[in-house]
Amino acid sequence: MIPPFRLDQCCPSRSLLADLADKWSLMILYVLSHGDCRFNELKRRCEGISQKSLTQSLRRLERNGLVSRQVLDTSPVAVEYRITPMGKDVSTPLKALLSWAYAHSEEVERARAAFDQKTAAK
Amino acid sequence: MIPPFRLDQCCPSRSLLADLADKWSLMILYVLSHGDCRFNELKRRCEGISQKSLTQSLRRLERNGLVSRQVLDTSPVAVEYRITPMGKDVSTPLKALLSWAYAHSEEVERARAAFDQKTAAK
DNA sequence: CGGCATCCTTTTGGATACTG
DNA sequence: CAGTATCCAAAAGGATGCCG
């Protein structure tokens, strides 16, 4: 368990959280949890990501041992990214989080509208 | 369920993901899921966050209906932040994710060391 | 205490061109 | 196809001063 109520900088999960807790990393892991995927297909599936950001995120995920990179010697070259056992592991709570986001998006939308109206009123 | 394999920009969970998937928001929600907390105490518990970032993150969470802000009329003024029912809801998968990060931090550390060594070798 | 406003630096990220 | 390198604009984020 995590020590309650507090997340110190020395807490070992902090640096991992910093690498994992961004939109693209979560999306990439989500996509890869459904199956191996090549670079450009991944780029299409994470709609809106730039090639640069995709490369960076993939390297970071690879460095953390969550994704592996396999170069196939075809011509032209093909590179396949796949989720590692550890990546598969983290994708379980991750999917739960995304499912929640998907299920509650309307409720959140209403909360946003209410907040914006209250804010604008002043 | 989320439509598999793909997360389009039009997907309603995307804008929520963009607001939620950052280090500070996750940490704040985590802390607040353990109980109400005032501004400066929250700042201490999210070690390393600046006042500006904390304010911004709190407003964003409040806007999304995950956190509520209560001004107590004491002197000097006190402001208490608390998690909403919806925030409590999302904190479940969130805690699972953080627990995972905490439990696997050593394994990730090893993966990083191996990757860095392999990379430096070239 | 809990902010907001401002300034300024640092980081991020898109666009583009080029490569094996 | 899957990148790398470079440049540049935009955004994030820290530091500081002020206020109810």
mmCIF file of C-alpha atoms (C1' of nucleotides) in Angstrom:
data_model
loop_
_atom_site.group_PDB
_atom_site.id
_atom_site.type_symbol
_atom_site.label_atom_id
_atom_site.label_comp_id
_atom_site.label_asym_id
_atom_site.label_seq_id
_atom_site.Cartn_x
_atom_site.Cartn_y
_atom_site.Cartn_z
ATOM 1 C CA MET A 1 0.000 0.000 0.000
ATOM 2 C CA ILE A 2 0.895 3.606 -0.426
ATOM 3 C CA PRO A 3 1.580 5.535 2.757
ATOM 4 C CA PRO A 4 -1.672 7.394 3.281
ATOM 5 C CA PHE A 5 -2.333 11.106 3.011
ATOM 6 C CA ARG A 6 0.940 12.090 1.512
ATOM 7 C CA LEU A 7 3.133 11.593 -1.516
ATOM 8 C CA ASP A 8 6.652 12.762 -0.852
ATOM 9 C CA GLN A 9 9.141 13.442 -3.525
ATOM 10 C CA CYS A 10 11.317 10.673 -2.182
ATOM 11 C CA CYS A 11 8.387 8.285 -2.551
ATOM 12 C CA PRO A 12 9.538 5.786 -5.172
ATOM 13 C CA SER A 13 6.281 5.917 -7.040
ATOM 14 C CA ARG A 14 6.692 9.619 -7.699
ATOM 15 C CA SER A 15 9.162 9.340 -10.558
ATOM 16 C CA LEU A 16 7.115 6.577 -12.106
ATOM 17 C CA LEU A 17 3.986 8.643 -11.766
ATOM 18 C CA ALA A 18 5.729 11.540 -13.468
ATOM 19 C CA ASP A 19 6.528 9.313 -16.447
ATOM 20 C CA LEU A 20 3.176 7.614 -16.625
ATOM 21 C CA ALA A 21 0.656 10.294 -15.789
ATOM 22 C CA ASP A 22 0.246 12.034 -19.066
ATOM 23 C CA LYS A 23 -2.392 11.815 -21.704
ATOM 24 C CA TRP A 24 -0.331 10.183 -24.415
ATOM 25 C CA SER A 25 1.343 7.534 -22.291
ATOM 26 C CA LEU A 26 -1.990 6.405 -20.965
ATOM 27 C CA MET A 27 -3.487 6.328 -24.437
ATOM 28 C CA ILE A 28 -0.580 4.425 -25.934
ATOM 29 C CA LEU A 29 -0.667 1.812 -23.208
ATOM 30 C CA TYR A 30 -4.371 1.509 -23.689
ATOM 31 C CA VAL A 31 -4.063 0.923 -27.403
ATOM 32 C CA LEU A 32 -1.185 -1.523 -27.035
ATOM 33 C CA SER A 33 -3.044 -3.465 -24.375
ATOM 34 C CA HIS A 34 -5.363 -4.535 -27.170
ATOM 35 C CA GLY A 35 -2.564 -5.923 -29.278
ATOM 36 C CA ASP A 36 0.761 -5.225 -30.949
ATOM 37 C CA CYS A 37 0.886 -2.209 -33.139
ATOM 38 C CA ARG A 38 3.265 -0.555 -35.544
ATOM 39 C CA PHE A 39 4.425 3.008 -35.360
ATOM 40 C CA ASN A 40 2.188 4.684 -37.872
ATOM 41 C CA GLU A 41 -0.845 2.691 -36.956
ATOM 42 C CA LEU A 42 -0.272 3.702 -33.361
ATOM 43 C CA LYS A 43 -0.033 7.267 -34.519
ATOM 44 C CA ARG A 44 -3.386 7.013 -36.246
ATOM 45 C CA ARG A 45 -5.023 5.402 -33.241
ATOM 46 C CA CYS A 46 -3.805 8.068 -30.865
ATOM 47 C CA GLU A 47 -5.468 10.731 -32.893
ATOM 48 C CA GLY A 48 -3.853 14.113 -32.562
ATOM 49 C CA ILE A 49 -0.455 12.995 -31.392
ATOM 50 C CA SER A 50 2.530 14.288 -33.306
ATOM 51 C CA GLN A 51 5.236 12.000 -34.543
ATOM 52 C CA LYS A 52 7.687 13.607 -32.177
ATOM 53 C CA SER A 53 5.501 13.151 -29.121
ATOM 54 C CA LEU A 54 4.746 9.582 -30.086
ATOM 55 C CA THR A 55 8.424 8.742 -30.397
ATOM 56 C CA GLN A 56 9.208 10.386 -27.085
ATOM 57 C CA SER A 57 6.366 8.700 -25.256
ATOM 58 C CA LEU A 58 7.270 5.327 -26.699
ATOM 59 C CA ARG A 59 10.896 5.688 -25.638
ATOM 60 C CA ARG A 60 9.810 6.635 -22.148
ATOM 61 C CA LEU A 61 7.458 3.683 -21.898
ATOM 62 C CA GLU A 62 10.152 1.412 -23.250
ATOM 63 C CA ARG A 63 12.634 2.739 -20.724
ATOM 64 C CA ASN A 64 10.223 1.998 -17.909
ATOM 65 C CA GLY A 65 9.808 -1.547 -19.133
ATOM 66 C CA LEU A 66 6.162 -1.191 -20.052
ATOM 67 C CA VAL A 67 6.518 -1.470 -23.807
ATOM 68 C CA SER A 68 8.969 -3.320 -26.021
ATOM 69 C CA ARG A 69 10.179 -2.415 -29.454
ATOM 70 C CA GLN A 70 10.746 -5.031 -32.121
ATOM 71 C CA VAL A 71 12.398 -4.198 -35.427
ATOM 72 C CA LEU A 72 11.267 -6.542 -38.184
ATOM 73 C CA ASP A 73 13.743 -6.858 -41.011
ATOM 74 C CA THR A 74 11.372 -6.352 -43.840
ATOM 75 C CA SER A 75 11.774 -3.789 -46.551
ATOM 76 C CA PRO A 76 10.817 -1.091 -45.954
ATOM 77 C CA VAL A 77 11.579 -1.532 -42.315
ATOM 78 C CA ALA A 78 8.725 -2.250 -39.923
ATOM 79 C CA VAL A 79 8.751 -1.666 -36.193
ATOM 80 C CA GLU A 80 6.296 -3.303 -33.937
ATOM 81 C CA TYR A 81 5.520 -2.126 -30.454
ATOM 82 C CA ARG A 82 4.077 -4.478 -27.935
ATOM 83 C CA ILE A 83 3.104 -4.292 -24.353
ATOM 84 C CA THR A 84 5.302 -6.148 -21.868
ATOM 85 C CA PRO A 85 3.965 -8.344 -19.043
ATOM 86 C CA MET A 86 4.487 -5.440 -16.669
ATOM 87 C CA GLY A 87 2.736 -3.108 -19.077
ATOM 88 C CA LYS A 88 -0.127 -5.549 -19.332
ATOM 89 C CA ASP A 89 -0.260 -5.479 -15.596
ATOM 90 C CA VAL A 90 -0.631 -1.753 -15.325
ATOM 91 C CA SER A 91 -3.157 -1.638 -18.111
ATOM 92 C CA THR A 92 -5.742 -3.234 -15.838
ATOM 93 C CA PRO A 93 -6.146 -0.286 -13.450
ATOM 94 C CA LEU A 94 -5.550 1.989 -16.391
ATOM 95 C CA LYS A 95 -8.476 0.571 -18.297
ATOM 96 C CA ALA A 96 -10.623 0.978 -15.226
ATOM 97 C CA LEU A 97 -9.703 4.627 -15.135
ATOM 98 C CA LEU A 98 -10.457 5.130 -18.824
ATOM 99 C CA SER A 99 -13.727 3.247 -18.537
ATOM 100 C CA TRP A 100 -14.684 5.547 -15.728
ATOM 101 C CA ALA A 101 -13.821 8.576 -17.815
ATOM 102 C CA TYR A 102 -15.859 7.243 -20.671
ATOM 103 C CA ALA A 103 -18.848 6.405 -18.508
ATOM 104 C CA HIS A 104 -18.884 9.730 -16.687
ATOM 105 C CA SER A 105 -18.083 12.096 -19.507
ATOM 106 C CA GLU A 106 -21.627 13.449 -19.660
ATOM 107 C CA GLU A 107 -21.812 14.042 -15.942
ATOM 108 C CA VAL A 108 -18.502 15.845 -16.097
ATOM 109 C CA GLU A 109 -19.766 17.906 -18.995
ATOM 110 C CA ARG A 110 -22.693 19.051 -16.919
ATOM 111 C CA ALA A 111 -20.425 19.910 -14.007
ATOM 112 C CA ARG A 112 -18.263 21.974 -16.326
ATOM 113 C CA ALA A 113 -21.210 23.886 -17.720
ATOM 114 C CA ALA A 114 -22.482 24.626 -14.214
ATOM 115 C CA PHE A 115 -19.063 25.772 -13.057
ATOM 116 C CA ASP A 116 -18.498 27.989 -16.072
ATOM 117 C CA GLN A 117 -21.870 29.627 -15.647
ATOM 118 C CA LYS A 118 -21.298 30.284 -11.976
ATOM 119 C CA THR A 119 -17.888 31.708 -12.764
ATOM 120 C CA ALA A 120 -19.067 33.905 -15.584
ATOM 121 C CA ALA A 121 -21.849 35.307 -13.417
ATOM 122 C CA LYS A 122 -19.369 37.190 -11.274
ATOM 123 C CA MET B 1 -16.918 0.158 -22.342
ATOM 124 C CA ILE B 2 -14.549 2.220 -24.342
ATOM 125 C CA PRO B 3 -14.532 1.566 -28.081
ATOM 126 C CA PRO B 4 -11.541 -0.722 -28.470
ATOM 127 C CA PHE B 5 -8.212 0.019 -30.141
ATOM 128 C CA ARG B 6 -8.723 3.673 -30.690
ATOM 129 C CA LEU B 7 -9.287 6.942 -28.897
ATOM 130 C CA ASP B 8 -10.507 9.595 -31.277
ATOM 131 C CA GLN B 9 -10.414 13.254 -30.519
ATOM 132 C CA CYS B 10 -14.171 13.356 -30.693
ATOM 133 C CA CYS B 11 -14.318 10.633 -28.054
ATOM 134 C CA PRO B 12 -15.963 12.288 -25.051
ATOM 135 C CA SER B 13 -13.466 10.849 -22.629
ATOM 136 C CA ARG B 14 -10.608 12.617 -24.363
ATOM 137 C CA SER B 15 -11.187 16.053 -22.899
ATOM 138 C CA LEU B 16 -11.687 14.557 -19.477
ATOM 139 C CA LEU B 17 -8.511 12.545 -19.858
ATOM 140 C CA ALA B 18 -6.649 15.695 -20.793
ATOM 141 C CA ASP B 19 -7.805 17.341 -17.575
ATOM 142 C CA LEU B 20 -7.242 14.365 -15.340
ATOM 143 C CA ALA B 21 -4.097 12.736 -16.644
ATOM 144 C CA ASP B 22 -1.426 14.777 -15.030
ATOM 145 C CA LYS B 23 0.732 14.175 -12.034
ATOM 146 C CA TRP B 24 -0.720 16.834 -9.758
ATOM 147 C CA SER B 25 -4.383 16.147 -10.416
ATOM 148 C CA LEU B 26 -3.912 12.488 -9.640
ATOM 149 C CA MET B 27 -1.972 13.272 -6.487
ATOM 150 C CA ILE B 28 -4.498 15.819 -5.262
ATOM 151 C CA LEU B 29 -7.373 13.434 -5.805
ATOM 152 C CA TYR B 30 -5.463 10.754 -4.018
ATOM 153 C CA VAL B 31 -4.807 12.946 -0.986
ATOM 154 C CA LEU B 32 -8.367 14.233 -0.851
ATOM 155 C CA SER B 33 -9.764 10.731 -1.118
ATOM 156 C CA HIS B 34 -8.384 10.222 2.382
ATOM 157 C CA GLY B 35 -10.248 13.179 3.799
ATOM 158 C CA ASP B 36 -10.934 16.889 3.553
ATOM 159 C CA CYS B 37 -7.927 19.108 3.428
ATOM 160 C CA ARG B 38 -7.130 22.795 3.490
ATOM 161 C CA PHE B 39 -5.101 24.607 0.925
ATOM 162 C CA ASN B 40 -1.738 24.826 2.603
ATOM 163 C CA GLU B 41 -1.914 21.371 4.070
ATOM 164 C CA LEU B 42 -2.707 20.063 0.613
ATOM 165 C CA LYS B 43 0.298 21.943 -0.634
ATOM 166 C CA ARG B 44 2.503 20.265 1.937
ATOM 167 C CA ARG B 45 1.153 16.834 1.145
ATOM 168 C CA CYS B 46 1.717 17.203 -2.561
ATOM 169 C CA GLU B 47 5.358 17.851 -1.979
ATOM 170 C CA GLY B 48 6.976 19.893 -4.712
ATOM 171 C CA ILE B 49 3.862 21.524 -6.104
ATOM 172 C CA SER B 50 3.887 25.289 -6.416
ATOM 173 C CA GLN B 51 1.066 27.429 -5.147
ATOM 174 C CA LYS B 52 0.187 28.395 -8.664
ATOM 175 C CA SER B 53 -0.019 24.833 -9.915
ATOM 176 C CA LEU B 54 -2.015 23.768 -6.913
ATOM 177 C CA THR B 55 -4.547 26.538 -7.430
ATOM 178 C CA GLN B 56 -4.841 25.744 -11.117
ATOM 179 C CA SER B 57 -5.217 22.021 -10.556
ATOM 180 C CA LEU B 58 -7.814 22.557 -7.850
ATOM 181 C CA ARG B 59 -9.854 24.848 -10.089
ATOM 182 C CA ARG B 60 -9.719 22.315 -12.872
ATOM 183 C CA LEU B 61 -10.798 19.498 -10.577
ATOM 184 C CA GLU B 62 -13.533 21.683 -9.171
ATOM 185 C CA ARG B 63 -14.708 22.544 -12.661
ATOM 186 C CA ASN B 64 -14.946 18.880 -13.550
ATOM 187 C CA GLY B 65 -17.035 18.218 -10.459
ATOM 188 C CA LEU B 66 -14.478 16.025 -8.746
ATOM 189 C CA VAL B 67 -13.609 18.358 -5.893
ATOM 190 C CA SER B 68 -15.608 20.966 -4.022
ATOM 191 C CA ARG B 69 -14.383 24.118 -2.354
ATOM 192 C CA GLN B 70 -15.780 25.310 0.951
ATOM 193 C CA VAL B 71 -14.922 28.699 2.399
ATOM 194 C CA LEU B 72 -15.166 28.695 6.191
ATOM 195 C CA ASP B 73 -15.811 32.109 7.670
ATOM 196 C CA THR B 74 -13.130 32.037 10.253
ATOM 197 C CA SER B 75 -10.443 34.656 10.668
ATOM 198 C CA PRO B 76 -8.088 34.377 9.024
ATOM 199 C CA VAL B 77 -10.062 32.761 6.270
ATOM 200 C CA ALA B 78 -9.890 28.990 5.893
ATOM 201 C CA VAL B 79 -10.717 27.062 2.744
ATOM 202 C CA GLU B 80 -11.423 23.413 2.801
ATOM 203 C CA TYR B 81 -11.313 21.163 -0.198
ATOM 204 C CA ARG B 82 -13.176 17.947 -0.254
ATOM 205 C CA ILE B 83 -13.730 15.211 -2.736
ATOM 206 C CA THR B 84 -17.189 14.941 -4.291
ATOM 207 C CA PRO B 85 -19.102 11.685 -4.710
ATOM 208 C CA MET B 86 -17.963 11.589 -8.323
ATOM 209 C CA GLY B 87 -14.401 12.277 -7.231
ATOM 210 C CA LYS B 88 -14.636 9.504 -4.700
ATOM 211 C CA ASP B 89 -15.784 7.309 -7.520
ATOM 212 C CA VAL B 90 -12.801 7.952 -9.706
ATOM 213 C CA SER B 91 -10.411 7.613 -6.816
ATOM 214 C CA THR B 92 -10.991 3.870 -6.760
ATOM 215 C CA PRO B 93 -9.325 3.072 -10.089
ATOM 216 C CA LEU B 94 -6.905 5.865 -9.343
ATOM 217 C CA LYS B 95 -5.761 4.288 -6.128
ATOM 218 C CA ALA B 96 -5.317 0.999 -7.935
ATOM 219 C CA LEU B 97 -3.041 2.731 -10.388
ATOM 220 C CA LEU B 98 -0.997 4.392 -7.656
ATOM 221 C CA SER B 99 -0.768 1.171 -5.698
ATOM 222 C CA TRP B 100 0.558 -0.507 -8.784
ATOM 223 C CA ALA B 101 3.126 2.225 -9.237
ATOM 224 C CA TYR B 102 4.172 1.918 -5.649
ATOM 225 C CA ALA B 103 4.429 -1.863 -5.777
ATOM 226 C CA HIS B 104 6.383 -1.938 -9.032
ATOM 227 C CA SER B 105 8.728 0.943 -8.520
ATOM 228 C CA GLU B 106 11.740 -1.285 -7.984
ATOM 229 C CA GLU B 107 11.035 -3.368 -11.029
ATOM 230 C CA VAL B 108 10.677 -0.196 -13.060
ATOM 231 C CA GLU B 109 13.930 1.093 -11.628
ATOM 232 C CA ARG B 110 15.709 -2.012 -12.847
ATOM 233 C CA ALA B 111 14.146 -1.663 -16.279
ATOM 234 C CA ARG B 112 15.343 1.930 -16.451
ATOM 235 C CA ALA B 113 18.883 1.018 -15.477
ATOM 236 C CA ALA B 114 18.977 -1.730 -18.097
ATOM 237 C CA PHE B 115 17.613 0.571 -20.772
ATOM 238 C CA ASP B 116 20.022 3.370 -19.951
ATOM 239 C CA GLN B 117 22.961 1.030 -20.059
ATOM 240 C CA LYS B 118 21.920 -0.439 -23.372
ATOM 241 C CA THR B 119 21.406 3.049 -24.758
ATOM 242 C CA ALA B 120 24.702 4.398 -23.466
ATOM 243 C CA ALA B 121 26.557 1.463 -24.986
ATOM 244 C CA LYS B 122 25.899 2.736 -28.483
ATOM 245 C "C1'" DC C 1 -4.575 31.932 5.183
ATOM 246 C "C1'" DG C 2 -5.548 31.500 0.552
ATOM 247 C "C1'" DG C 3 -5.272 33.294 -2.993
ATOM 248 C "C1'" DC C 4 -4.504 36.523 -7.770
ATOM 249 C "C1'" DA C 5 -1.476 39.210 -11.035
ATOM 250 C "C1'" DT C 6 2.748 39.803 -13.164
ATOM 251 C "C1'" DC C 7 7.126 38.735 -14.928
ATOM 252 C "C1'" DC C 8 10.281 35.775 -16.760
ATOM 253 C "C1'" DT C 9 12.525 31.342 -17.595
ATOM 254 C "C1'" DT C 10 12.074 26.665 -18.926
ATOM 255 C "C1'" DT C 11 9.719 23.078 -21.200
ATOM 256 C "C1'" DT C 12 6.885 21.354 -24.436
ATOM 257 C "C1'" DG C 13 5.299 20.522 -28.805
ATOM 258 C "C1'" DG C 14 4.229 21.438 -33.755
ATOM 259 C "C1'" DA C 15 6.184 22.013 -38.496
ATOM 260 C "C1'" DT C 16 9.548 20.976 -41.614
ATOM 261 C "C1'" DA C 17 13.380 18.815 -43.829
ATOM 262 C "C1'" DC C 18 16.232 14.922 -44.237
ATOM 263 C "C1'" DT C 19 17.749 9.734 -43.767
ATOM 264 C "C1'" DG C 20 18.514 4.432 -43.721
ATOM 265 C "C1'" DC D 1 8.230 3.089 -42.858
ATOM 266 C "C1'" DA D 2 10.106 4.878 -38.888
ATOM 267 C "C1'" DG D 3 12.435 7.636 -37.394
ATOM 268 C "C1'" DT D 4 16.289 11.969 -36.235
ATOM 269 C "C1'" DA D 5 17.525 16.894 -36.234
ATOM 270 C "C1'" DT D 6 16.444 21.585 -36.160
ATOM 271 C "C1'" DC D 7 13.872 25.628 -35.554
ATOM 272 C "C1'" DC D 8 10.397 28.206 -33.612
ATOM 273 C "C1'" DA D 9 5.919 29.302 -31.287
ATOM 274 C "C1'" DA D 10 3.160 28.261 -27.354
ATOM 275 C "C1'" DA D 11 2.358 26.756 -22.957
ATOM 276 C "C1'" DA D 12 3.704 25.504 -18.471
ATOM 277 C "C1'" DG D 13 5.684 26.718 -14.292
ATOM 278 C "C1'" DG D 14 8.589 29.119 -10.682
ATOM 279 C "C1'" DA D 15 9.416 33.595 -8.127
ATOM 280 C "C1'" DT D 16 7.778 37.582 -6.344
ATOM 281 C "C1'" DG D 17 4.697 41.123 -4.625
ATOM 282 C "C1'" DC D 18 0.254 42.341 -3.103
ATOM 283 C "C1'" DC D 19 -4.438 41.789 -1.017
ATOM 284 C "C1'" DG D 20 -8.958 40.638 1.744
#
